[in-house]
Amino acid sequence: MAILFSDSTYRADNIFAALQSVLPDLRKFPDTGNREEIEYAVIWYPQAGSLRDLPNLKAIFSVAAGVDGIMNDTTLPDVPLIRTVDDGLTQGMVEYAIYNVLRFHRHFHLYDRQQHGSEWKQHPQIRPQNRRIGVMGLGEMGRAVAEALVALKFDVRGWSRSPKEITGIKTFVGEKALTDFLSQTEILINVLPLTTETRGILNAKTLGALPDGAFLINAGRGAHMVDGDVLAALNSRKLTAAALDVFTPEPLAPESPFWKHPTVTVTPHIASITDFSAVARNIINNIKLLKNGQIPAGLVDRQRGY
Ligand SMILES: NC(=O)c1ccc[n+]([C@@H]2O[C@H](COP(=O)([O-])OP(=O)(O)OC[C@H]3O[C@@H](n4cnc5c(N)ncnc54)[C@H](OP(=O)(O)O)[C@@H]3O)[C@@H](O)[C@H]2O)c1
């Protein structure tokens, strides 16, 4: 059994090296060797067409939680597509979200700036029960983030495509409820997958529906943002500040206005850093499940796009 690795990003060599130490007979595209031997593929943003003409391909694994890098590839073989679901990945996202919520909620973004100007000024401490937080996406990441916020006593809302019942969280479903959800959200956390429906969802209209002075935390994908609209909302103070972890393209271009914007915190896609040896172990477990005719964790619904 051989496994083909295909990724076109700047991280490809590092990812390959990490996976290679755990996965048997891992080959890096275009060095496929005998194509008939390849039974599985591991990808992030694969080279277009690299998974074509693999007659014995049984499944494709994404090393990431998102599969947006692959859904537009019309040459994608019709085999199960499985994304990464991992406790460590979810925990990283919870930490990133909680850190940034507390930073904004307790005004640490202001205290950072004040220290540079030797300014001694206290800001009001708002009780978490009186801070309304909205989480876009209530899947593996969003649900864990929302539950961690409830544990800290925040007033939490969540928005998803299908109905959810989660203790302590007010849930909103679908496009019709989006404006209502946003109008009650002072700190917006985006952990949606990137699909045709969610591309550009952080735009002038949706940001305009937030209360004045809201905060944005984007850890979904860069293409969820209409960059110019996010910058305009920051410049007009519609948004007080933003913590942005994902961009289009990545790495973020040196000339991007996000880098030097006084109310933006840029991080280099680190909300949750993938542990590739855990990914490789998940792949091995999922291959066992597939061989036994069982459903692997993280099976993607191609129709929905996530
Ligand atoms: N920055 C980072 O380091 C990092 C790390 C990991 C993941 N991520 C991002 O986080 C995303 C989410 O990961 P996940 O594991 O939580 O995915 P998931 O388990 O598939 O959850 C996705 C959630 O989004 C909701 N959703 C999807 N399309 C929607 C729509 N059109 N309208 C409303 N809700 C919609 C889904 O609703 P239903 O529940 O109704 O299906 C679900 O609740 C990934 O795709 C990736 O882009 C980023």
Coordinates of C-alpha atoms and ligand atoms in Angstrom, one line a residue:
M1 CA 0.0 0.0 0.0
A2 CA 1.5 3.4 -1.0
I3 CA 0.2 6.8 0.0
L4 CA 0.6 9.9 -2.2
F5 CA 1.2 13.3 -0.7
S6 CA 0.2 16.4 -2.7
D7 CA 0.4 20.0 -1.4
S8 CA 1.3 23.2 -3.2
T9 CA 1.8 25.4 -0.2
Y10 CA 4.9 26.9 1.3
R11 CA 4.6 24.3 4.1
A12 CA 4.6 21.2 1.8
D13 CA 8.2 20.0 2.5
N14 CA 7.8 20.3 6.3
I15 CA 4.4 18.5 6.3
F16 CA 5.8 15.8 4.1
A17 CA 8.8 15.2 6.4
A18 CA 6.6 15.0 9.5
L19 CA 4.1 12.6 7.8
Q20 CA 6.9 10.5 6.3
S21 CA 8.2 9.6 9.8
V22 CA 4.9 7.8 10.6
L23 CA 3.2 6.8 7.4
P24 CA 4.6 3.8 5.4
D25 CA 5.6 4.3 1.7
L26 CA 4.6 8.0 1.5
R27 CA 5.4 9.4 -1.9
K28 CA 5.5 13.1 -2.8
F29 CA 3.8 14.3 -6.0
P30 CA 5.0 14.2 -8.8
D31 CA 7.2 11.3 -7.7
T32 CA 4.3 8.8 -7.7
G33 CA 6.2 5.7 -8.8
N34 CA 3.9 3.0 -10.0
R35 CA 0.5 4.8 -9.8
E36 CA -1.3 1.4 -9.4
E37 CA 0.3 1.0 -6.0
I38 CA -1.3 4.2 -4.6
E39 CA -4.3 3.5 -2.4
Y40 CA -4.6 6.7 -0.4
A41 CA -3.8 10.3 -0.8
V42 CA -2.9 12.9 1.8
I43 CA -3.4 16.5 0.8
W44 CA -3.7 20.1 2.0
Y45 CA -3.9 22.4 -1.1
P46 CA -3.0 19.7 -3.7
Q47 CA -1.5 20.5 -7.1
A48 CA -4.4 20.6 -9.6
G49 CA -5.0 17.2 -11.2
S50 CA -2.5 15.5 -9.0
L51 CA -5.0 12.9 -7.8
R52 CA -6.1 12.0 -11.3
D53 CA -5.3 8.6 -12.9
L54 CA -4.8 6.7 -9.6
P55 CA -6.8 3.5 -10.5
N56 CA -6.7 2.0 -7.0
L57 CA -7.3 5.2 -4.9
K58 CA -9.6 4.4 -2.0
A59 CA -9.7 7.6 0.0
I60 CA -8.3 11.1 0.3
F61 CA -7.2 12.6 3.6
S62 CA -6.9 16.3 4.3
V63 CA -4.2 17.2 6.9
A64 CA -6.3 20.2 7.8
A65 CA -9.7 20.5 9.4
G66 CA -10.9 22.4 6.3
V67 CA -11.1 21.0 2.8
D68 CA -11.6 24.3 1.0
G69 CA -8.3 23.7 -0.8
I70 CA -9.7 20.8 -2.6
M71 CA -13.4 21.3 -3.2
N72 CA -13.0 23.3 -6.4
D73 CA -10.8 20.6 -8.1
T74 CA -13.1 19.1 -10.8
T75 CA -10.6 16.2 -11.3
L76 CA -11.1 15.0 -7.7
P77 CA -11.8 11.3 -7.8
D78 CA -15.1 10.1 -6.4
V79 CA -13.7 8.4 -3.2
P80 CA -14.3 9.3 0.5
L81 CA -12.8 12.6 1.5
I82 CA -11.8 12.7 5.1
R83 CA -10.6 15.8 7.0
T84 CA -8.6 16.0 10.2
V85 CA -10.6 15.9 13.5
D86 CA -8.3 16.0 16.4
D87 CA -8.7 16.9 20.1
G88 CA -5.4 18.8 20.1
L89 CA -6.5 20.9 17.1
T90 CA -9.8 21.7 18.8
Q91 CA -8.0 22.6 22.1
G92 CA -5.7 25.0 20.2
M93 CA -8.7 26.8 18.7
V94 CA -10.3 27.1 22.1
E95 CA -7.2 28.7 23.5
Y96 CA -6.9 31.1 20.6
A97 CA -10.5 32.2 21.0
I98 CA -10.5 32.5 24.8
Y99 CA -7.2 34.5 24.7
N100 CA -8.6 37.0 22.2
V101 CA -12.0 37.2 23.9
L102 CA -10.4 38.0 27.2
R103 CA -8.1 40.4 25.6
F104 CA -10.9 42.4 24.1
H105 CA -13.4 41.9 27.0
R106 CA -10.9 43.1 29.7
H107 CA -9.3 45.8 27.4
F108 CA -5.8 44.3 27.3
H109 CA -5.5 45.5 23.7
L110 CA -5.8 49.1 25.2
Y111 CA -3.5 48.5 28.1
D112 CA -0.8 47.2 25.7
R113 CA -1.0 50.5 23.8
Q114 CA -1.2 52.6 27.0
Q115 CA 2.0 51.1 28.3
H116 CA 3.9 52.4 25.3
G117 CA 2.7 55.9 26.1
S118 CA 3.2 55.5 29.9
E119 CA -0.5 56.1 30.3
W120 CA -2.2 55.0 33.6
K121 CA -5.9 54.7 32.8
Q122 CA -8.4 52.1 34.0
H123 CA -11.3 50.9 31.8
P124 CA -14.6 49.5 33.2
Q125 CA -14.7 45.8 34.0
I126 CA -17.8 44.4 32.4
R127 CA -19.2 41.2 33.9
P128 CA -19.0 38.2 31.5
Q129 CA -22.8 37.7 31.9
N130 CA -23.2 41.1 30.2
R131 CA -20.8 40.4 27.3
R132 CA -22.6 39.0 24.3
I133 CA -20.4 36.7 22.2
G134 CA -21.4 35.1 18.9
V135 CA -19.7 32.1 17.4
M136 CA -20.2 31.5 13.7
G137 CA -20.0 27.7 13.1
L138 CA -21.0 25.2 15.8
G139 CA -19.0 22.2 14.6
E140 CA -15.9 20.6 16.2
M141 CA -14.3 24.0 16.7
G142 CA -17.2 26.3 17.3
R143 CA -19.0 24.1 19.8
A144 CA -15.9 23.7 21.9
V145 CA -15.2 27.4 21.8
A146 CA -18.8 28.2 22.7
E147 CA -18.9 25.7 25.6
A148 CA -15.6 27.1 27.0
L149 CA -17.1 30.6 26.9
V150 CA -20.2 29.4 28.7
A151 CA -17.9 27.9 31.4
L152 CA -16.4 31.4 31.8
K153 CA -20.0 32.7 32.3
F154 CA -20.2 34.7 29.0
D155 CA -23.5 35.3 27.3
V156 CA -23.0 33.1 24.3
R157 CA -24.8 32.7 20.9
G158 CA -24.0 30.4 18.1
W159 CA -24.9 30.3 14.4
S160 CA -25.0 27.2 12.3
R161 CA -26.7 25.7 9.2
S162 CA -28.7 23.1 11.0
P163 CA -30.5 23.4 14.4
K164 CA -28.4 22.7 17.6
E165 CA -29.2 22.3 21.2
I166 CA -26.3 23.2 23.4
T167 CA -26.7 23.9 27.1
G168 CA -26.3 27.6 27.9
I169 CA -26.0 28.7 24.3
K170 CA -28.7 30.6 22.3
T171 CA -28.6 29.1 18.8
F172 CA -29.5 30.7 15.5
V173 CA -30.0 28.7 12.3
G174 CA -29.4 29.6 8.7
E175 CA -29.2 32.7 6.6
K176 CA -32.6 34.1 7.8
A177 CA -31.4 34.3 11.4
L178 CA -28.0 35.7 10.6
T179 CA -28.8 39.4 11.0
D180 CA -30.6 38.7 14.3
F181 CA -27.6 36.7 15.5
L182 CA -25.1 39.5 14.5
S183 CA -27.2 42.3 16.0
Q184 CA -26.8 40.6 19.4
T185 CA -23.0 39.9 19.1
E186 CA -20.4 42.2 20.6
I187 CA -17.5 39.9 20.0
L188 CA -17.8 37.8 16.8
I189 CA -15.8 34.7 16.4
N190 CA -15.7 33.1 13.0
V191 CA -14.9 29.4 12.8
L192 CA -16.9 28.5 9.7
P193 CA -15.6 26.3 7.0
L194 CA -14.9 28.0 3.7
T195 CA -17.6 27.0 1.2
T196 CA -19.4 28.7 -1.7
E197 CA -22.0 29.9 0.8
T198 CA -19.6 31.3 3.4
R199 CA -17.0 32.9 1.1
G200 CA -17.0 36.6 1.8
I201 CA -19.4 36.3 4.7
L202 CA -17.5 38.9 6.7
N203 CA -18.6 41.9 4.5
A204 CA -20.0 45.4 4.8
K205 CA -23.5 44.1 5.2
T206 CA -22.8 41.5 7.9
L207 CA -20.3 43.7 9.8
G208 CA -22.8 46.5 9.6
A209 CA -25.4 44.3 11.4
L210 CA -23.1 44.1 14.5
P211 CA -23.6 46.6 17.3
D212 CA -21.3 49.7 17.0
G213 CA -17.8 49.1 18.4
A214 CA -18.0 45.3 18.1
F215 CA -14.8 43.1 18.0
L216 CA -14.0 40.5 15.3
I217 CA -12.0 37.3 15.8
N218 CA -11.4 35.5 12.5
A219 CA -9.9 32.0 12.7
G220 CA -11.9 30.4 9.9
R221 CA -10.3 31.2 6.5
G222 CA -9.0 34.4 5.0
A223 CA -11.5 34.3 2.2
H224 CA -14.4 34.6 4.7
M225 CA -13.4 38.2 4.8
V226 CA -13.9 40.9 2.2
D227 CA -10.7 42.6 3.2
G228 CA -11.7 46.1 2.1
D229 CA -14.9 45.9 4.1
V230 CA -13.2 44.7 7.3
L231 CA -10.6 47.5 7.0
A232 CA -13.5 50.0 6.3
A233 CA -15.3 48.8 9.4
L234 CA -12.1 49.2 11.5
N235 CA -11.4 52.6 10.1
S236 CA -14.9 53.9 10.8
R237 CA -14.8 52.3 14.3
K238 CA -17.8 50.1 13.5
L239 CA -15.3 47.5 14.7
T240 CA -13.2 48.5 17.7
A241 CA -10.5 45.9 17.0
A242 CA -9.9 42.6 15.2
A243 CA -7.8 39.5 15.8
L244 CA -7.1 38.0 12.4
D245 CA -5.3 34.6 12.1
V246 CA -6.1 33.7 8.4
F247 CA -5.7 35.6 5.2
T248 CA -5.8 35.6 1.4
P249 CA -3.2 34.8 0.4
E250 CA -1.0 33.2 3.0
P251 CA 1.7 34.1 4.0
L252 CA 0.1 37.6 4.3
A253 CA 1.8 40.0 1.8
P254 CA 4.3 42.4 3.5
E255 CA 2.3 45.4 1.9
S256 CA -1.0 44.3 3.4
P257 CA -2.6 47.1 5.5
F258 CA -3.6 44.5 8.1
W259 CA 0.1 44.3 9.4
K260 CA 0.3 47.9 10.5
H261 CA -3.3 48.7 11.3
P262 CA -3.4 50.0 14.9
T263 CA -6.4 48.0 15.9
V264 CA -5.6 44.7 14.2
T265 CA -3.6 41.8 15.7
V266 CA -2.2 39.6 13.0
T267 CA -1.1 36.0 13.7
P268 CA 0.3 33.6 11.1
H269 CA -2.4 30.9 10.9
I270 CA -1.6 29.6 14.4
A271 CA -5.0 29.6 16.1
S272 CA -4.6 25.9 16.0
I273 CA -1.3 24.3 14.8
T274 CA -1.6 20.9 13.3
D275 CA 0.4 18.1 15.0
F276 CA 1.3 16.1 11.9
S277 CA 2.3 13.0 13.8
A278 CA -1.3 13.0 15.3
V279 CA -2.7 13.5 11.8
A280 CA -0.7 10.6 10.6
R281 CA -1.9 8.4 13.5
N282 CA -5.5 9.5 12.7
I283 CA -5.0 8.5 9.0
I284 CA -3.8 5.0 10.1
N285 CA -6.8 4.6 12.3
N286 CA -9.1 5.8 9.6
I287 CA -7.6 3.4 7.1
K288 CA -8.3 0.6 9.5
L289 CA -11.9 1.8 9.9
L290 CA -12.3 2.0 6.1
K291 CA -10.9 -1.5 5.6
N292 CA -13.5 -2.8 8.1
G293 CA -16.3 -1.0 6.3
Q294 CA -16.8 1.5 9.1
I295 CA -17.3 5.3 8.8
P296 CA -14.1 7.2 9.5
A297 CA -14.0 10.3 11.8
G298 CA -14.1 13.5 9.7
L299 CA -15.9 12.1 6.6
V300 CA -16.7 15.2 4.4
D301 CA -20.1 15.7 2.8
R302 CA -19.2 16.7 -0.7
Q303 CA -22.6 18.2 -1.4
R304 CA -22.3 20.6 1.6
G305 CA -18.7 21.3 0.9
Y306 CA -17.4 20.6 4.5
Ligands
LIG1 N1 -7.0 29.1 12.0 C1 -6.7 27.8 12.3 O1 -5.7 27.5 12.8 C2 -7.8 26.8 12.0 C3 -7.6 25.5 12.5 C4 -8.6 24.6 12.3 C5 -9.8 24.9 11.6 N2 -9.9 26.1 11.1 C6 -11.1 26.5 10.4 O2 -12.3 26.1 11.1 C7 -13.2 25.6 10.2 C8 -14.3 24.8 11.0 O3 -13.7 23.6 11.5 P1 -14.6 22.5 12.2 O4 -13.8 21.3 12.5 O5 -15.3 23.2 13.4 O6 -15.7 22.2 11.1 P2 -17.1 21.5 11.2 O7 -17.1 20.5 12.4 O8 -17.4 20.9 9.9 O9 -18.2 22.6 11.6 C9 -18.6 23.6 10.7 C10 -19.7 24.4 11.3 O10 -20.0 25.5 10.4 C11 -21.4 25.4 10.2 N3 -21.7 25.9 8.8 C12 -21.2 25.5 7.6 N4 -21.7 26.2 6.6 C13 -22.6 27.0 7.1 C14 -23.5 28.0 6.6 N5 -23.6 28.2 5.3 N6 -24.3 28.7 7.4 C15 -24.2 28.5 8.8 N7 -23.4 27.6 9.4 C16 -22.6 26.9 8.5 C17 -21.8 24.0 10.3 O11 -23.2 23.9 10.5 P3 -23.9 22.5 10.8 O12 -23.5 22.1 12.2 O13 -25.3 22.8 10.8 O14 -23.5 21.6 9.7 C18 -21.0 23.6 11.5 O15 -21.6 23.9 12.7 C19 -12.4 24.8 9.3 O16 -13.1 24.5 8.1 C20 -11.2 25.7 9.0 O17 -11.5 26.6 8.0 C21 -8.9 27.1 11.3

